[in-house]
Amino acid sequence: MTKILAVAWREFKHTALTKAFIIGTIIFPLLIWGGMILVPLLFKPTISTVDDTLAIVDPTGEVIDAARIEFNPDLFRLPDTRERAAQAQDMDPSELLAEAERGGGLVGSVQLNIEIEPHESDDDVEILRNRVREGDLIGVVVITDNAFDGTARDGVTLFVATQANPDHISAIQRTLGKAVVRARAERAELDVEHMQAMMQPPRLNTRRLTEDGEAAAGIEFQKALPMVFMILLWICAFASGNYLLTSTIEEKSNKVMEVLLSAISPMQLMAGKIFGQAIVGLFTISVYSALGVAALVYFAMADFIEPAMILYLVMYFFMAYFMVAAIMAAIGSAVSDLQEAHSLVTPAMLVLFVPMILFVPVSQSPNGILAVVTSYIPVLTPFVMILRVTSAEAIPLIQILTATAVGFLGVFIMVWMAARIFRIGVLMTGKPPSPMELLKWLRYS
Amino acid sequence: MKTDSADAAISIENVSKTFGATRAVRQLNLQVPSGSLCGFLGPNGAGKSTTIRMIMSIIYPDVGTVKVLGGSALKAKDRIGYLPEERGIYRKMRVGEFLRYIGQLKGLRGADLSNRVSDWLERIGLPHVVRKRCHELSKGMQQKVQFLAALIHDPELLILDEPFSGLDPVNAALMVQIIHDLHRDGRTIIFSTHVLHQAEQLCERIFLINHGVKLLDATLDEIRAEYDPRTIVARPMNGTVDLTQFDGVQEVVPSSDQRGYEIHVRENTDPARLMQDMVAACPMRSIELRQLTLDEVFVQLVMKDEGEAAARKAREELTAA
């Protein structure tokens, strides 16, 4: 046992206590989180200002009046901004102003400083269209009576130049649409402002009742939680499995394998290596979990995480890790360098990527047939089960117990097979074996 | 000299090993006496490394039994030191750490292990490399460190596979000295080499194999007695003397250094008497009965076993080595 521990400690030390690991495992996620803060700043919306003239041919003059209001640059920032401002009834005026100054927080914001050029006769349409082509006008709008018919979809035609900026046109279209709606409402003698306010759906303030009081609902986070757990499990299991693969190949290519085997048996060596990398994986998952929990505490959402979830995470991590480690140890022992390993790792990776495809259907229906069936396929069990047990739906206890038992039985079989391949593979040199040859090795006594 | 298997440090009985279509070892029987210094010899591909790996329980024989220090090598790994033919080292590990790691795997712990590491590094003249990473060392230094890894735990049995391969004469001499010292301390040492004259200078017992079959198992004295030399090397004062005139001379050829003659003696003639006759007839700068080298013994054995063509091939292989 002490020899296994010596091998395990070397594996841990030369994996986890290196600059590359510290940068990759600890600093890199922090950089990603930092990036999540930095990226919105980098992509802070810039306001694109349009100073131009829009001709409106409106025999009634009603849409022109409405357009003067809707296109008023003092009121207008973005169509969305006004909508959001109307919704944000609990925001004070300074917040609204700040919101408006930020361009509504949207990429590609447009500030319209449009001067309306009114035309009541449609005789000038062709002249105006030519002015648009020459760039004298940003566009010309032709209004007919149909524009006032709420059931008609036509009645408003906007002519723009071929080279017109689509964002600008889009902003004009939306504002023009509002102007037509305003004109219709005024013709029907309705209070437009009141009507618009009444049409806004309320902003629901959903609160979760906790044991001690209440907290923010965090529905989106709750939906994403299973995926967070599964990705964490997947990354940690695969990272450790990959370290195991490379360290085994290194020992073969460095020819140190025979020195080691003169001191310990292949089984002791494999056990020590797998155990050492398991500690690396557990260390990684602990670091990530601690950072995650710290973030949840900061955002007052820690109560989403139940202690049982952490236990499941650790249990399914070991299941996933031993499954991956058995595969990687077997492959690492059978090849002489990383290049040779690729041909054997690729089919294994294809299978182990399946959980990524299963994420959406299993998350949407944690008790559906697909979720239940895939829970009993050992290579998928840990990933599917962590998705299920961390979802909001209750999973039958019997399914948790039986799927977990099947998963660990699969782990036992995989480790047994890997051990048989490992003890032969570590001494093999030359051409790497084919998958069929690996299967033959299983039969060797 | 026969060794009782009960007294043997290594006992190999009727062992065969096949890899696919290649029969690496065939019906091999060996007894390595405890406390002996033995050479395990043969050309490249003779089956030496395969046999050593079976002795170390790294691989297992298809048939036959291998006993090491009275039992399986698996149970005696901490009592055996092993330097494999393909030298292995963790390139990024520090030298001291590497030796301590191997020592731990051999069952050593604590201060004793650290002391041994520093003592041995001192002894081989590398006390300053303890904190260096292995890849920073020269090839010769790395080989010395690998050699230390084999004996850091003070093994009862030391198995060295081609220990002098790639070593410069100074380091080879240092290694020979350490091997002699360990042997004097009562350790059993067996080493393989395809350079037969190295073993001749070092060993007291020789095992010679070719194509997985044992050709010779004897002490050096027994070999010299059995393979009676029949070549006289003579340097007459008078270079024109006709040495073929003496009774019993089969053939006279110039010696390889062109400074004398090699005289091949007929089967039924006593070389000692012929030498006396020659000295009496003409003054000699020097005259001696040439000792048969292991290379020649090997070629003779191959010729006897497999014929002239195989012997010629064996001679070429030895020359190439």
Short mmCIF file of C-alpha atoms in Angstrom, two decimals, chain A residues 2-4 6-11 13-14 247 250-251 254-266 269 273 423 427 429, chain B residues 49 53 56-59 74 77-78 80 82 84-93 97-98 101-102 104-107 109 149 161:
data_model
loop_
_atom_site.label_atom_id
_atom_site.label_comp_id
_atom_site.label_asym_id
_atom_site.label_seq_id
_atom_site.Cartn_x
_atom_site.Cartn_y
_atom_site.Cartn_z
CA THR A 2 2.84 2.40 0.81
CA LYS A 3 4.23 1.88 -2.69
CA ILE A 4 0.85 2.69 -4.22
CA ALA A 6 4.28 6.76 -3.24
CA VAL A 7 3.19 6.47 -6.87
CA ALA A 8 -0.02 8.40 -6.13
CA TRP A 9 1.88 11.22 -4.42
CA ARG A 10 4.29 11.52 -7.34
CA GLU A 11 1.36 11.69 -9.77
CA LYS A 13 2.80 16.38 -7.11
CA HIS A 14 3.93 16.35 -10.72
CA SER A 247 1.90 10.60 -17.67
CA GLU A 250 5.66 9.74 -20.70
CA GLU A 251 6.78 6.82 -18.54
CA ASN A 254 11.14 7.80 -21.14
CA LYS A 255 11.76 4.06 -20.74
CA VAL A 256 11.28 4.48 -17.00
CA MET A 257 8.47 1.93 -17.02
CA GLU A 258 10.79 -1.05 -16.69
CA VAL A 259 12.58 0.57 -13.75
CA LEU A 260 9.23 1.05 -12.03
CA LEU A 261 8.11 -2.49 -12.80
CA SER A 262 11.29 -3.84 -11.23
CA ALA A 263 10.07 -2.31 -7.97
CA ILE A 264 6.29 -2.69 -8.14
CA SER A 265 3.76 -4.75 -10.02
CA PRO A 266 1.83 -3.31 -12.96
CA LEU A 269 1.57 1.11 -10.61
CA LYS A 273 -1.48 6.43 -10.88
CA ARG A 423 -0.01 -5.08 -17.57
CA LEU A 427 5.96 -3.57 -21.81
CA THR A 429 6.96 -1.34 -27.90
CA SER B 49 16.93 -9.40 -21.81
CA ARG B 53 12.73 -9.81 -17.48
CA MET B 56 12.41 -9.92 -12.53
CA SER B 57 8.81 -11.23 -12.95
CA ILE B 58 8.17 -8.39 -15.39
CA ILE B 59 7.13 -11.04 -17.88
CA LEU B 74 7.44 -10.50 -7.05
CA LYS B 77 11.54 -7.08 -5.49
CA ASP B 78 12.84 -5.01 -2.59
CA ILE B 80 16.74 -7.05 -6.03
CA TYR B 82 17.78 -3.98 -11.60
CA PRO B 84 17.32 -2.41 -17.49
CA GLU B 85 18.85 -2.40 -20.92
CA GLU B 86 16.69 0.56 -21.91
CA ARG B 87 17.64 3.19 -19.38
CA GLY B 88 14.72 5.05 -17.89
CA ILE B 89 14.58 8.36 -16.11
CA TYR B 90 12.00 11.06 -15.41
CA ARG B 91 13.48 13.90 -17.39
CA LYS B 92 11.85 16.72 -15.44
CA MET B 93 12.42 15.26 -11.98
CA GLU B 97 13.90 13.34 -5.91
CA PHE B 98 14.14 10.64 -8.59
CA TYR B 101 11.22 8.00 -5.37
CA ILE B 102 12.84 4.79 -6.62
CA GLN B 104 10.55 4.54 -1.73
CA LEU B 105 9.29 2.05 -4.28
CA LYS B 106 11.97 -0.30 -2.99
CA GLY B 107 10.69 0.06 0.55
CA ARG B 109 11.87 5.63 4.05
CA ALA B 149 18.71 3.82 -8.85
CA ASP B 161 21.46 -5.50 -18.31
#
